[in-house]
XYZ file of C-alpha atoms in Angstrom:
398
model
C 24.637 18.241 19.084
C 26.330 15.446 17.130
C 23.556 12.939 17.813
C 20.737 15.182 16.533
C 19.031 14.463 13.178
C 20.482 16.261 10.186
C 17.137 17.938 9.346
C 15.104 20.167 11.665
C 11.684 21.370 10.511
C 10.862 24.668 12.206
C 7.323 26.044 12.142
C 6.940 29.828 12.026
C 4.104 32.135 12.927
C 3.896 35.666 11.576
C 5.678 36.792 14.756
C 8.854 35.217 13.377
C 11.716 34.859 15.868
C 9.598 36.220 18.736
C 7.502 33.036 18.868
C 10.284 30.466 18.455
C 10.811 27.851 21.140
C 14.234 27.450 22.724
C 14.935 24.300 20.701
C 13.906 25.959 17.451
C 16.220 28.886 18.205
C 19.069 26.492 18.952
C 18.499 24.657 15.669
C 18.699 27.926 13.732
C 21.801 29.076 15.615
C 23.688 25.865 14.799
C 22.386 25.359 11.241
C 24.730 25.237 8.277
C 21.863 25.823 5.826
C 18.346 27.269 6.167
C 15.777 26.612 3.446
C 12.425 28.383 3.288
C 9.947 30.332 1.218
C 10.712 34.017 0.721
C 8.000 34.986 3.225
C 9.452 32.684 5.881
C 12.996 33.928 5.344
C 11.827 37.534 5.655
C 10.576 36.711 9.164
C 14.125 35.755 10.235
C 16.356 38.565 8.901
C 19.292 37.904 11.251
C 20.298 34.461 10.020
C 24.083 34.132 9.705
C 24.364 30.740 7.964
C 23.818 29.929 4.304
C 20.239 30.732 3.251
C 18.370 29.443 0.198
C 14.876 30.243 -1.013
C 12.617 27.224 -1.547
C 11.662 26.963 -5.247
C 8.192 27.038 -6.789
C 6.519 24.616 -7.320
C 7.125 23.155 -3.868
C 7.925 19.657 -5.150
C 11.023 20.976 -6.949
C 12.634 21.714 -3.603
C 12.377 18.194 -2.198
C 15.323 16.680 -4.132
C 17.395 19.792 -3.399
C 16.786 19.296 0.315
C 17.530 15.568 0.225
C 20.830 16.287 -1.524
C 21.992 18.103 1.635
C 22.149 14.991 3.821
C 25.222 15.205 6.021
C 24.867 18.929 6.724
C 22.892 20.457 9.565
C 19.820 21.804 7.751
C 16.752 23.720 8.913
C 13.624 23.767 6.780
C 11.132 26.552 7.529
C 7.375 25.935 7.335
C 4.175 27.703 8.332
C 2.748 27.097 11.798
C 2.319 23.408 12.503
C 4.011 21.618 9.566
C 1.901 18.504 10.121
C -1.554 20.069 9.997
C -2.257 20.854 6.338
C 1.419 21.765 6.136
C 4.561 20.742 4.291
C 5.831 18.282 6.906
C 4.713 14.981 5.419
C 5.812 16.050 1.931
C 9.346 15.844 3.293
C 9.279 13.188 5.985
C 7.804 10.535 3.681
C 11.250 10.502 2.018
C 13.194 10.146 5.270
C 13.799 7.622 8.006
C 12.352 8.625 11.363
C 15.767 9.201 12.915
C 16.751 11.700 10.177
C 14.464 14.550 11.221
C 12.938 16.425 14.124
C 10.218 19.083 14.106
C 9.457 22.114 16.283
C 5.984 23.401 15.380
C 4.551 26.833 16.060
C 0.851 27.432 16.797
C -1.166 26.460 13.727
C -3.304 28.953 11.834
C -6.333 26.980 13.015
C -5.319 27.356 16.660
C -4.678 31.091 16.272
C -7.948 31.639 14.392
C -9.942 29.721 16.991
C -8.279 31.746 19.751
C -9.226 35.030 18.081
C -12.846 33.954 17.509
C -13.330 32.118 20.792
C -14.270 28.877 19.037
C -13.620 25.399 20.424
C -11.352 23.752 17.850
C -12.747 20.277 18.536
C -16.205 21.505 17.458
C -15.029 23.159 14.238
C -14.363 21.615 10.828
C -10.807 22.605 9.753
C -9.950 22.489 6.054
C -6.858 23.436 4.081
C -8.010 24.579 0.634
C -4.903 26.344 -0.677
C -4.970 24.284 -3.880
C -8.295 22.454 -3.549
C -11.802 23.187 -4.762
C -14.286 24.897 -2.483
C -16.673 22.019 -3.217
C -14.872 20.157 -0.425
C -16.932 22.357 1.865
C -20.216 20.960 0.512
C -20.661 18.114 3.037
C -19.958 20.604 5.857
C -22.544 23.231 4.915
C -25.367 23.175 7.440
C -26.840 26.010 9.525
C -25.038 26.632 12.833
C -21.923 24.746 11.705
C -18.584 26.510 12.153
C -15.725 26.092 9.709
C -12.111 27.277 9.643
C -10.659 27.347 6.157
C -7.154 28.158 4.930
C -7.038 29.594 1.401
C -4.283 30.598 -0.994
C -4.723 34.408 -0.979
C -7.106 37.333 -0.640
C -8.858 36.827 -3.965
C -9.712 33.272 -2.910
C -11.678 34.663 0.054
C -13.986 36.509 -2.329
C -14.387 33.323 -4.384
C -15.223 31.433 -1.211
C -17.913 33.960 -0.282
C -19.352 33.622 -3.781
C -19.443 29.831 -3.452
C -21.336 30.081 -0.159
C -23.897 32.352 -1.787
C -24.312 30.064 -4.790
C -25.056 27.146 -2.460
C -27.768 29.066 -0.613
C -25.637 30.062 2.368
C -25.091 33.734 1.577
C -26.371 34.595 5.052
C -23.258 33.033 6.582
C -20.995 35.247 8.688
C -17.461 35.335 7.290
C -14.523 36.211 9.537
C -11.397 37.160 7.564
C -8.245 36.643 9.653
C -5.063 38.026 8.105
C -1.418 37.431 9.100
C -2.346 35.993 12.487
C 0.232 36.344 15.235
C 2.291 39.069 13.601
C 2.393 42.857 13.422
C 0.158 42.864 10.314
C -2.616 40.885 12.031
C -6.154 42.001 11.206
C -9.574 40.417 11.793
C -12.655 41.623 9.912
C -16.198 40.273 9.781
C -18.803 40.509 7.032
C -21.612 38.512 5.453
C -20.924 36.201 2.519
C -23.695 37.758 0.390
C -22.378 41.273 1.061
C -18.689 40.492 0.700
C -16.765 43.505 -0.632
C -13.246 43.297 0.881
C -10.524 43.703 -1.740
C -7.362 44.408 0.297
C -6.872 41.076 2.069
C -3.299 40.265 3.060
C -1.676 36.831 2.829
C -1.551 34.516 4.770
C -5.266 34.378 5.422
C -7.684 32.117 7.265
C -11.459 32.291 7.048
C -13.906 31.499 9.834
C -17.434 30.696 8.662
C -20.561 30.723 10.820
C -22.829 28.861 8.420
C -26.333 30.264 7.943
C -28.899 30.185 5.172
C -31.544 28.002 3.588
C -29.333 26.033 1.189
C -29.754 22.278 0.813
C -27.963 20.240 3.480
C -26.339 16.965 2.479
C -27.587 14.191 4.823
C -25.055 12.178 6.798
C -26.637 8.768 6.281
C -26.130 6.515 3.259
C -28.860 6.653 0.649
C -28.842 10.386 -0.081
C -31.766 11.683 -2.173
C -31.407 11.018 -5.892
C -31.597 14.772 -6.558
C -27.996 15.154 -5.344
C -26.758 13.179 -8.373
C -26.907 14.281 -12.001
C -28.057 11.242 -13.962
C -29.415 9.941 -17.271
C -31.343 7.276 -15.371
C -28.364 4.990 -14.761
C -28.406 5.526 -11.024
C -28.715 3.141 -8.099
C -31.861 4.666 -6.592
C -31.952 5.964 -3.029
C -33.503 3.003 -1.100
C -31.474 0.376 -2.981
C -28.349 2.506 -2.600
C -28.857 2.624 1.165
C -29.157 -1.173 1.317
C -26.146 -1.550 -0.984
C -23.929 0.700 1.154
C -25.075 -1.214 4.219
C -23.989 -4.474 2.571
C -20.665 -2.977 1.420
C -20.081 -1.797 5.023
C -17.388 0.881 4.429
C -14.697 1.181 7.084
C -12.172 4.005 7.525
C -9.332 3.968 4.995
C -10.755 1.230 2.765
C -10.713 1.046 -1.040
C -13.808 0.307 -3.151
C -14.026 -0.773 -6.772
C -17.339 0.475 -8.196
C -17.831 -1.487 -11.429
C -20.443 -0.211 -13.867
C -20.520 3.043 -11.950
C -23.170 4.909 -13.968
C -23.549 8.244 -12.197
C -21.000 7.264 -9.551
C -23.413 7.400 -6.615
C -22.139 4.260 -4.842
C -18.494 5.303 -5.040
C -19.374 8.852 -3.969
C -21.322 7.707 -0.915
C -18.479 5.342 -0.019
C -16.116 8.326 -0.017
C -18.540 10.447 1.995
C -18.561 7.744 4.685
C -15.030 8.700 5.806
C -12.389 11.198 4.606
C -9.725 8.466 4.433
C -11.770 6.212 2.157
C -10.754 5.669 -1.467
C -12.794 4.586 -4.476
C -12.120 3.685 -8.098
C -15.046 3.605 -10.513
C -15.102 1.684 -13.793
C -17.558 2.914 -16.427
C -17.772 1.910 -20.089
C -19.676 4.983 -21.304
C -17.499 8.104 -21.616
C -20.401 10.519 -21.034
C -21.444 8.709 -17.879
C -17.835 8.551 -16.696
C -17.541 12.321 -17.005
C -20.872 12.743 -15.254
C -19.616 10.603 -12.360
C -16.537 12.820 -12.076
C -18.756 15.910 -12.001
C -21.031 14.439 -9.330
C -18.023 13.555 -7.188
C -16.497 17.017 -7.526
C -19.777 18.750 -6.730
C -20.153 16.789 -3.495
C -16.613 17.435 -2.331
C -15.091 14.027 -3.084
C -13.188 14.740 -6.284
C -10.755 12.033 -5.164
C -13.052 9.489 -6.890
C -10.947 7.940 -9.659
C -12.961 7.062 -12.768
C -11.563 4.580 -15.314
C -13.216 4.378 -18.729
C -13.637 0.899 -20.156
C -15.475 -2.409 -19.851
C -14.771 -4.791 -17.001
C -13.215 -7.347 -16.932
C -11.188 -6.017 -19.894
C -10.209 -3.155 -17.616
C -9.825 -3.507 -13.858
C -7.946 -1.238 -11.435
C -4.473 -2.061 -10.214
C -3.945 -3.383 -6.707
C -6.514 -5.033 -4.484
C -9.687 -3.509 -3.034
C -11.344 -4.069 0.312
C -14.777 -4.172 -1.305
C -16.237 -4.457 -4.804
C -19.648 -3.351 -6.025
C -21.010 -4.552 -9.356
C -23.808 -2.286 -10.471
C -23.516 -2.818 -14.211
C -21.864 -5.163 -16.683
C -22.464 -8.265 -14.555
C -21.306 -11.392 -16.374
C -19.795 -14.811 -15.823
C -16.486 -13.522 -17.218
C -16.427 -10.608 -14.785
C -17.117 -12.769 -11.734
C -14.472 -15.297 -12.801
C -11.930 -12.502 -13.322
C -12.696 -11.011 -9.910
C -12.446 -14.375 -8.159
C -9.038 -14.863 -9.726
C -7.851 -11.408 -8.583
C -9.424 -10.756 -5.213
C -7.748 -11.864 -1.986
C -9.596 -13.644 0.790
C -11.613 -11.245 2.930
C -12.738 -8.976 0.083
C -16.410 -8.035 0.325
C -18.369 -8.313 -2.940
C -21.873 -6.944 -3.539
C -23.694 -7.302 -6.870
C -27.129 -5.994 -7.868
C -29.179 -7.569 -10.665
C -32.417 -6.493 -12.349
C -32.732 -8.812 -15.356
C -33.738 -12.457 -15.147
C -30.443 -13.491 -16.724
C -28.360 -11.586 -14.183
C -30.563 -12.860 -11.359
C -29.966 -16.457 -12.493
C -26.205 -15.823 -12.593
C -26.220 -14.502 -9.037
C -28.258 -17.495 -7.866
C -25.681 -19.812 -9.464
C -22.746 -18.030 -7.792
C -24.579 -17.881 -4.491
C -24.934 -21.648 -4.647
C -21.235 -22.102 -5.371
C -19.626 -19.374 -3.222
C -22.173 -18.778 -0.488
C -22.985 -15.388 0.972
C -26.499 -13.975 1.164
C -29.103 -13.390 -1.532
C -31.666 -10.624 -1.018
C -34.642 -9.750 -3.192
C -35.582 -6.063 -2.858
C -39.136 -5.232 -3.925
C -40.284 -1.627 -3.637
C -43.482 0.172 -4.584
C -44.399 3.844 -4.648
C -47.764 5.396 -3.857
C -49.096 7.116 -7.018
C -52.401 8.785 -7.930
C -55.102 6.337 -9.015
C -58.109 8.318 -10.066
C -59.133 10.374 -7.052
C -57.182 8.090 -4.715
C -53.786 6.407 -4.600
C -52.417 2.985 -5.373
C -49.093 1.171 -5.381
C -46.847 1.143 -8.453
C -44.182 -1.530 -8.187
C -40.600 -0.870 -9.192
C -38.459 -3.495 -10.884
C -37.274 -5.879 -8.163
C -33.543 -5.968 -7.459
C -31.689 -9.108 -6.451
C -28.622 -8.415 -4.340
C -25.867 -10.902 -3.691
C -23.319 -10.099 -0.975
C -20.432 -12.352 -0.080
C -16.990 -12.225 1.497
C -14.383 -13.810 -0.762
């Protein structure tokens, strides 16, 4: 036992000690200290070592745990600590050789087993402390979702959200205290939801149904998805712009002159690991961009208020889009900051901005694209073409 890590993270199901693996049992039997939430400790009433309840908020317990280095400590967590669990909140502070984990079946696995759903075909979300708007990109008829929420009242709020989005016809499976003696599974419809005695912990299975709007998967979503005062990169140009920006998993975008935030939002929708920071000079537009991001489930969009280049984000991005505020000073500031390999895309509408992009294209290379679009509009009893303002797009890799 002397060569084992000082910290063991033990995952618990509602069955408590009955579901523990042999190694998890051994860790508890040899522990000098067990730390866990009150609910977790109540599942293991026969502990003989020192026991401490984990404080609320959770972050307050991290330094208390780290102060116990040198003792043999067990930390209790729910189910699989590394699937929407507390595991990484602890292990990010530790060297790999300092800890070991023994997970129990996750709530997602137990819920899928009760419903007969294939986990690989289901969207799994942990929304204990997150907005239900994170569900928005997932809402499409025939989709199945498994969602963890904070308590019983949150299930009713979730049903209300589904109804407000036009998916009140969805079937809602309420799965309480899975794996333990209090386990209960009930099924109802979101629009008819009336359960008021839901026990914690709770998972929710959703068979999505209804005629609500479905967010497309491809870049260049319809303009109607974005609240705007007109400062919006319109759908066809946005699709071409995202194509030029070429988002890859885990990358960071600077969206300068963000307007309604549509470019940064679509960058984030491209992959859940993507990050984006928007810079917007107008406070009203900045708040609108935040609202658009939250409504589409990507509230992780960071919006900075101010004028570039006077204000630029910290760090270095993988890609930069300039949709507003294009100037010689901004391009010079970016060229001084950005490392080699950074992708830069700038859109221009005015003659002055177009001339600036032509000048920089000549000096720095890349590609220059003129986008000319026209819409069919009524012309007497027939139709004709009404041209939009052309957009010149410069894309280059630094």
